Amino acid sequence: MASYILQRVLQMIPVMVLATIISFSIIFLLPGDPALLILGDQLASDRTVYEAKRAELGLDRPLPIQYLDWLGKTARGDLGTSTRDRQPVVQGLRERLPVTLQLAGLSLLLAIVIAIPAGVISALKPNSGWDIASSLIAFGGIAIPNFWFGILLIYFFAVYLKWLPPSGFVPFSEDPVQNLTRLLMPAFTLGLGLSAVLMRQTRSSLIEVLHQDYMTTARAKGLGQKAVVLGHALKNGLIPVVTVLGLQLGLVFGGSVITESIFSIPGIGRWAVDSITTRDFPVVQAVSLVMAVGVLLANLLADIAYAYIDPRIHYR
């Protein structure tokens, strides 16, 4: 297993290098001159001041030198300073990243708790009323955009029923109940699409496993349906689900950008949106890099879980 994990980590390095190049290139892909945006039209009209600011930002040097300089600072934990609020980007990440991780974790938990049992019941009772209803809900969950579903939840549960607050965030350390209450709708919004995909994958893979010959053998030995499903079918049926889960985690991080903006949650997703609109390049670069690293780590964890469930994987 250790050699398998090492192999997967080494395979991540080229992808990680590509992610740093893309994150660094954002400063040149977004419209606008960073020096001009920082100085404003009045100061930028002074050519000496303008050139001095470009030199301070390192924009007067060749691109490879700029990239290597940015990469070296990033490796030392220096992600620059926000051009909007003059705050070190690392400090902003420390304040906002735990909020996004909590939201993503709660979304993931809700998706798994809803999807796995629903998928198992649908597989055990194919073409039943439950199967048809859960399939329709899953298709709806895949088709409905996050922002629209979030607005529907706000209207129904916050405006109409007045059960939940419409937006805002309270740290868990200050008030755990208020924290979970305010994150419930955002987490459900973010987890809807993931739960729909997981439910459909659980159903299809479990149906396939239940028709394998060794399932027939297990039943012929006198094992009951519960023992066959829980002891033999579920573990093998969840192997493709783990793979899909790892791939879908990237969408959870991406979806947090819209969800945090709708519900006014101070995570890195909403920070990225605000920074894009104000051309705050260091923040956009840092958030892009953090999200890329998060997706890579999520896929690494999925690969390890995949090898744990199916030991044949790390022997190949």
Short mmCIF file of C-alpha atoms in Angstrom, two decimals:
data_model
loop_
_atom_site.label_atom_id
_atom_site.label_comp_id
_atom_site.label_asym_id
_atom_site.label_seq_id
_atom_site.Cartn_x
_atom_site.Cartn_y
_atom_site.Cartn_z
CA MET A 1 0.00 0.00 0.00
CA ALA A 2 2.86 2.43 0.85
CA SER A 3 4.41 2.05 -2.62
CA TYR A 4 1.01 2.58 -4.21
CA ILE A 5 0.48 5.83 -2.26
CA LEU A 6 4.01 7.00 -3.16
CA GLN A 7 3.31 6.25 -6.82
CA ARG A 8 0.07 8.26 -6.71
CA VAL A 9 1.84 11.20 -5.00
CA LEU A 10 4.58 11.22 -7.67
CA GLN A 11 1.93 11.20 -10.39
CA MET A 12 0.43 14.34 -8.84
CA ILE A 13 3.61 16.38 -9.31
CA PRO A 14 3.19 17.18 -13.06
CA VAL A 15 -0.44 18.11 -12.45
CA MET A 16 0.62 20.29 -9.53
CA VAL A 17 3.19 22.09 -11.69
CA LEU A 18 0.52 22.67 -14.34
CA ALA A 19 -1.82 24.05 -11.66
CA THR A 20 0.84 26.55 -10.52
CA ILE A 21 1.40 27.69 -14.12
CA ILE A 22 -2.33 28.23 -14.66
CA SER A 23 -2.70 30.05 -11.33
CA PHE A 24 0.26 32.29 -12.12
CA SER A 25 -1.08 33.02 -15.63
CA ILE A 26 -4.37 34.37 -14.25
CA ILE A 27 -2.75 37.75 -13.79
CA PHE A 28 -2.25 37.92 -17.56
CA LEU A 29 -5.57 36.32 -18.52
CA LEU A 30 -7.80 38.75 -16.62
CA PRO A 31 -8.31 42.08 -18.38
CA GLY A 32 -6.50 45.12 -17.03
CA ASP A 33 -2.97 46.15 -16.08
CA PRO A 34 -2.32 45.32 -12.37
CA ALA A 35 -0.10 48.38 -11.91
CA LEU A 36 -2.72 50.62 -13.51
CA LEU A 37 -5.49 49.17 -11.35
CA ILE A 38 -3.49 49.65 -8.15
CA LEU A 39 -2.42 53.21 -8.91
CA GLY A 40 -5.64 54.44 -10.49
CA ASP A 41 -5.91 56.68 -13.54
CA GLN A 42 -4.56 59.77 -11.78
CA LEU A 43 -1.30 58.29 -10.44
CA ALA A 44 -0.82 56.04 -13.48
CA SER A 45 -0.70 59.10 -15.73
CA ASP A 46 2.72 59.80 -14.19
CA ARG A 47 4.99 57.55 -16.25
CA THR A 48 7.71 57.44 -13.58
CA VAL A 49 5.29 56.31 -10.88
CA TYR A 50 3.72 53.79 -13.27
CA GLU A 51 7.07 52.24 -14.23
CA ALA A 52 8.15 52.14 -10.56
CA LYS A 53 4.99 50.24 -9.61
CA ARG A 54 5.50 47.75 -12.47
CA ALA A 55 9.07 47.19 -11.27
CA GLU A 56 7.84 46.76 -7.68
CA LEU A 57 5.37 44.10 -8.86
CA GLY A 58 8.04 42.45 -10.99
CA LEU A 59 6.05 42.95 -14.20
CA ASP A 60 9.06 44.39 -16.05
CA ARG A 61 10.93 41.08 -15.92
CA PRO A 62 10.67 38.11 -18.34
CA LEU A 63 7.74 35.79 -17.70
CA PRO A 64 9.81 32.71 -16.70
CA ILE A 65 11.63 34.81 -14.07
CA GLN A 66 8.33 36.17 -12.79
CA TYR A 67 6.93 32.63 -12.56
CA LEU A 68 9.95 31.24 -10.72
CA ASP A 69 9.95 34.19 -8.32
CA TRP A 70 6.20 33.74 -7.63
CA LEU A 71 6.68 29.97 -7.22
CA GLY A 72 9.54 30.45 -4.76
CA LYS A 73 7.52 32.89 -2.65
CA THR A 74 4.49 30.58 -2.76
CA ALA A 75 6.60 27.65 -1.58
CA ARG A 76 7.75 29.80 1.37
CA GLY A 77 4.12 30.66 2.22
CA ASP A 78 4.23 34.19 0.80
CA LEU A 79 1.18 34.56 -1.46
CA GLY A 80 1.48 38.32 -1.75
CA THR A 81 -0.73 41.13 -0.49
CA SER A 82 -4.30 41.85 -1.49
CA THR A 83 -4.44 44.97 -3.66
CA ARG A 84 -7.92 45.78 -2.34
CA ASP A 85 -7.67 45.60 1.46
CA ARG A 86 -3.82 45.54 1.77
CA GLN A 87 -4.05 42.37 3.86
CA PRO A 88 -1.58 39.47 3.41
CA VAL A 89 -3.31 36.84 1.30
CA VAL A 90 -2.17 34.08 3.67
CA GLN A 91 -4.00 35.78 6.54
CA GLY A 92 -7.15 36.01 4.44
CA LEU A 93 -6.89 32.31 3.61
CA ARG A 94 -6.53 31.42 7.30
CA GLU A 95 -9.76 33.29 8.05
CA ARG A 96 -11.83 32.05 5.11
CA LEU A 97 -10.58 28.54 4.20
CA PRO A 98 -11.99 26.83 7.37
CA VAL A 99 -15.42 28.24 6.51
CA THR A 100 -15.32 26.73 3.01
CA LEU A 101 -13.96 23.41 4.32
CA GLN A 102 -16.77 23.21 6.88
CA LEU A 103 -19.37 23.93 4.20
CA ALA A 104 -17.83 21.37 1.81
CA GLY A 105 -17.60 18.75 4.57
CA LEU A 106 -21.21 19.25 5.64
CA SER A 107 -22.34 19.09 1.99
CA LEU A 108 -20.41 15.87 1.49
CA LEU A 109 -21.87 14.34 4.66
CA LEU A 110 -25.44 15.22 3.64
CA ALA A 111 -24.87 13.86 0.12
CA ILE A 112 -23.55 10.50 1.40
CA VAL A 113 -26.23 10.12 4.09
CA ILE A 114 -28.97 10.74 1.50
CA ALA A 115 -27.49 9.01 -1.56
CA ILE A 116 -26.15 5.66 -0.30
CA PRO A 117 -29.31 4.43 1.51
CA ALA A 118 -31.54 5.72 -1.31
CA GLY A 119 -29.36 4.03 -3.94
CA VAL A 120 -29.29 0.73 -2.03
CA ILE A 121 -33.10 0.66 -1.62
CA SER A 122 -33.57 1.48 -5.33
CA ALA A 123 -31.19 -1.34 -6.30
CA LEU A 124 -33.00 -3.84 -4.07
CA LYS A 125 -36.42 -2.74 -5.39
CA PRO A 126 -35.84 -1.86 -9.08
CA ASN A 127 -38.76 -0.39 -11.00
CA SER A 128 -40.76 0.02 -7.77
CA GLY A 129 -42.51 3.24 -6.79
CA TRP A 130 -39.56 4.15 -4.55
CA ASP A 131 -37.11 3.54 -7.40
CA ILE A 132 -39.08 5.67 -9.85
CA ALA A 133 -39.56 8.51 -7.34
CA SER A 134 -35.91 8.56 -6.23
CA SER A 135 -34.74 8.43 -9.86
CA LEU A 136 -36.93 11.42 -10.76
CA ILE A 137 -35.58 13.36 -7.75
CA ALA A 138 -32.01 12.42 -8.75
CA PHE A 139 -32.52 13.59 -12.33
CA GLY A 140 -34.00 16.81 -10.97
CA GLY A 141 -31.01 17.24 -8.66
CA ILE A 142 -28.61 16.87 -11.58
CA ALA A 143 -30.57 19.22 -13.83
CA ILE A 144 -31.35 22.04 -11.36
CA PRO A 145 -28.58 24.68 -11.14
CA ASN A 146 -27.21 25.36 -7.68
CA PHE A 147 -28.05 29.06 -7.67
CA TRP A 148 -31.71 28.42 -8.59
CA PHE A 149 -32.13 25.68 -5.98
CA GLY A 150 -30.53 27.91 -3.34
CA ILE A 151 -32.94 30.76 -4.12
CA LEU A 152 -35.89 28.33 -3.91
CA LEU A 153 -34.70 27.15 -0.47
CA ILE A 154 -34.36 30.74 0.75
CA TYR A 155 -37.87 31.60 -0.44
CA PHE A 156 -39.51 28.49 1.03
CA PHE A 157 -37.68 27.96 4.33
CA ALA A 158 -36.60 31.53 5.17
CA VAL A 159 -39.20 33.84 3.64
CA TYR A 160 -42.36 31.68 3.57
CA LEU A 161 -41.98 29.31 6.56
CA LYS A 162 -39.45 31.47 8.47
CA TRP A 163 -37.75 28.34 9.86
CA LEU A 164 -34.18 29.21 8.88
CA PRO A 165 -32.19 32.45 8.50
CA PRO A 166 -31.86 33.44 4.84
CA SER A 167 -28.10 34.12 4.88
CA GLY A 168 -25.08 34.95 7.01
CA PHE A 169 -22.53 32.97 8.99
CA VAL A 170 -21.79 32.47 12.69
CA PRO A 171 -18.50 30.74 13.67
CA PHE A 172 -18.93 27.31 15.30
CA SER A 173 -16.79 28.43 18.26
CA GLU A 174 -19.24 31.28 19.03
CA ASP A 175 -22.58 29.46 18.66
CA PRO A 176 -22.64 25.86 17.34
CA VAL A 177 -26.43 25.80 16.90
CA GLN A 178 -26.52 29.05 14.92
CA ASN A 179 -23.53 27.86 12.89
CA LEU A 180 -25.24 24.63 11.79
CA THR A 181 -28.60 26.37 11.33
CA ARG A 182 -27.11 28.91 8.93
CA LEU A 183 -25.08 26.31 7.03
CA LEU A 184 -27.95 23.86 6.54
CA MET A 185 -29.46 25.42 3.41
CA PRO A 186 -26.07 26.18 1.75
CA ALA A 187 -24.86 22.64 2.46
CA PHE A 188 -28.04 21.12 1.04
CA THR A 189 -27.75 23.38 -2.02
CA LEU A 190 -24.14 22.34 -2.60
CA GLY A 191 -24.76 18.65 -1.88
CA LEU A 192 -27.87 18.21 -4.03
CA GLY A 193 -26.08 17.53 -7.32
CA LEU A 194 -23.49 15.31 -5.62
CA SER A 195 -26.14 13.22 -3.84
CA ALA A 196 -28.04 12.74 -7.11
CA VAL A 197 -24.94 11.47 -8.92
CA LEU A 198 -23.94 9.20 -6.01
CA MET A 199 -27.44 7.78 -5.72
CA ARG A 200 -27.59 6.86 -9.41
CA GLN A 201 -24.08 5.36 -9.30
CA THR A 202 -24.86 3.34 -6.14
CA ARG A 203 -28.04 1.98 -7.70
CA SER A 204 -26.48 0.92 -11.02
CA SER A 205 -23.29 -0.61 -9.55
CA LEU A 206 -25.19 -2.50 -6.82
CA ILE A 207 -27.67 -3.94 -9.36
CA GLU A 208 -24.73 -5.17 -11.42
CA VAL A 209 -23.06 -6.78 -8.37
CA LEU A 210 -26.30 -8.44 -7.21
CA HIS A 211 -26.48 -10.33 -10.52
CA GLN A 212 -22.95 -11.74 -10.26
CA ASP A 213 -22.46 -15.50 -9.89
CA TYR A 214 -20.93 -15.25 -6.42
CA MET A 215 -24.11 -13.57 -5.20
CA THR A 216 -26.10 -16.58 -6.40
CA THR A 217 -23.61 -18.84 -4.61
CA ALA A 218 -23.98 -16.86 -1.39
CA ARG A 219 -27.77 -17.18 -1.53
CA ALA A 220 -27.46 -20.91 -2.33
CA LYS A 221 -25.46 -21.34 0.90
CA GLY A 222 -28.48 -20.13 2.81
CA LEU A 223 -27.44 -16.55 3.55
CA GLY A 224 -30.28 -14.11 4.02
CA GLN A 225 -30.79 -10.99 1.90
CA LYS A 226 -29.39 -8.71 4.61
CA ALA A 227 -26.18 -10.76 4.95
CA VAL A 228 -25.75 -10.98 1.16
CA VAL A 229 -26.18 -7.23 0.68
CA LEU A 230 -24.20 -5.97 3.68
CA GLY A 231 -21.56 -8.71 3.74
CA HIS A 232 -20.81 -9.18 0.05
CA ALA A 233 -22.60 -6.87 -2.37
CA LEU A 234 -22.28 -3.44 -0.75
CA LYS A 235 -18.49 -3.38 -0.44
CA ASN A 236 -17.96 -4.31 -4.11
CA GLY A 237 -20.83 -2.11 -5.23
CA LEU A 238 -19.31 0.96 -3.56
CA ILE A 239 -16.00 0.74 -5.47
CA PRO A 240 -17.21 2.79 -8.47
CA VAL A 241 -19.03 5.13 -6.07
CA VAL A 242 -15.75 6.04 -4.36
CA THR A 243 -14.22 6.89 -7.75
CA VAL A 244 -17.16 9.10 -8.67
CA LEU A 245 -17.06 10.74 -5.24
CA GLY A 246 -13.41 11.73 -5.70
CA LEU A 247 -14.13 13.24 -9.10
CA GLN A 248 -17.21 15.08 -7.85
CA LEU A 249 -15.37 16.73 -4.95
CA GLY A 250 -13.90 19.17 -7.45
CA LEU A 251 -17.41 20.28 -8.31
CA VAL A 252 -18.12 20.84 -4.61
CA PHE A 253 -15.20 23.29 -4.36
CA GLY A 254 -16.27 24.95 -7.62
CA GLY A 255 -19.90 25.13 -6.51
CA SER A 256 -18.90 26.85 -3.28
CA VAL A 257 -18.12 29.97 -5.32
CA ILE A 258 -21.79 30.44 -6.27
CA THR A 259 -23.31 29.03 -3.07
CA GLU A 260 -21.23 31.23 -0.74
CA SER A 261 -22.20 34.30 -2.78
CA ILE A 262 -25.93 33.46 -2.60
CA PHE A 263 -25.93 32.85 1.16
CA SER A 264 -23.33 35.55 2.07
CA ILE A 265 -20.90 33.06 3.58
CA PRO A 266 -17.39 34.49 4.12
CA GLY A 267 -15.46 31.59 2.55
CA ILE A 268 -12.82 31.56 -0.18
CA GLY A 269 -15.49 31.08 -2.89
CA ARG A 270 -17.18 34.41 -2.14
CA TRP A 271 -13.73 35.99 -1.64
CA ALA A 272 -12.76 34.82 -5.15
CA VAL A 273 -15.87 36.37 -6.70
CA ASP A 274 -15.26 39.70 -4.94
CA SER A 275 -11.58 39.61 -5.96
CA ILE A 276 -12.36 38.90 -9.62
CA THR A 277 -14.72 41.88 -9.83
CA THR A 278 -12.07 44.18 -8.27
CA ARG A 279 -9.14 42.62 -10.20
CA ASP A 280 -7.42 41.62 -6.95
CA PHE A 281 -4.90 39.39 -8.74
CA PRO A 282 -2.92 37.96 -5.77
CA VAL A 283 -6.14 36.73 -4.14
CA VAL A 284 -7.46 35.20 -7.38
CA GLN A 285 -4.13 33.42 -7.91
CA ALA A 286 -4.06 32.10 -4.33
CA VAL A 287 -7.68 30.90 -4.32
CA SER A 288 -7.21 29.16 -7.69
CA LEU A 289 -4.10 27.40 -6.41
CA VAL A 290 -5.75 26.35 -3.12
CA MET A 291 -8.77 24.93 -4.96
CA ALA A 292 -6.51 23.01 -7.36
CA VAL A 293 -4.55 21.55 -4.44
CA GLY A 294 -7.81 20.68 -2.69
CA VAL A 295 -9.10 18.78 -5.73
CA LEU A 296 -5.80 16.90 -6.10
CA LEU A 297 -5.78 15.90 -2.42
CA ALA A 298 -9.42 14.81 -2.63
CA ASN A 299 -8.61 12.58 -5.60
CA LEU A 300 -5.59 11.17 -3.76
CA LEU A 301 -7.79 10.28 -0.78
CA ALA A 302 -10.32 8.69 -3.17
CA ASP A 303 -7.55 6.60 -4.76
CA ILE A 304 -6.36 5.43 -1.32
CA ALA A 305 -9.91 4.55 -0.30
CA TYR A 306 -10.37 2.75 -3.64
CA ALA A 307 -7.26 0.65 -3.01
CA TYR A 308 -8.39 -0.07 0.56
CA ILE A 309 -11.79 -1.32 -0.59
CA ASP A 310 -10.36 -3.31 -3.51
CA PRO A 311 -6.84 -4.59 -2.53
CA ARG A 312 -6.24 -5.81 -6.10
CA ILE A 313 -5.69 -2.18 -7.11
CA HIS A 314 -2.41 -1.60 -5.25
CA TYR A 315 -1.04 -5.00 -6.24
CA ARG A 316 -1.18 -4.12 -9.95
#
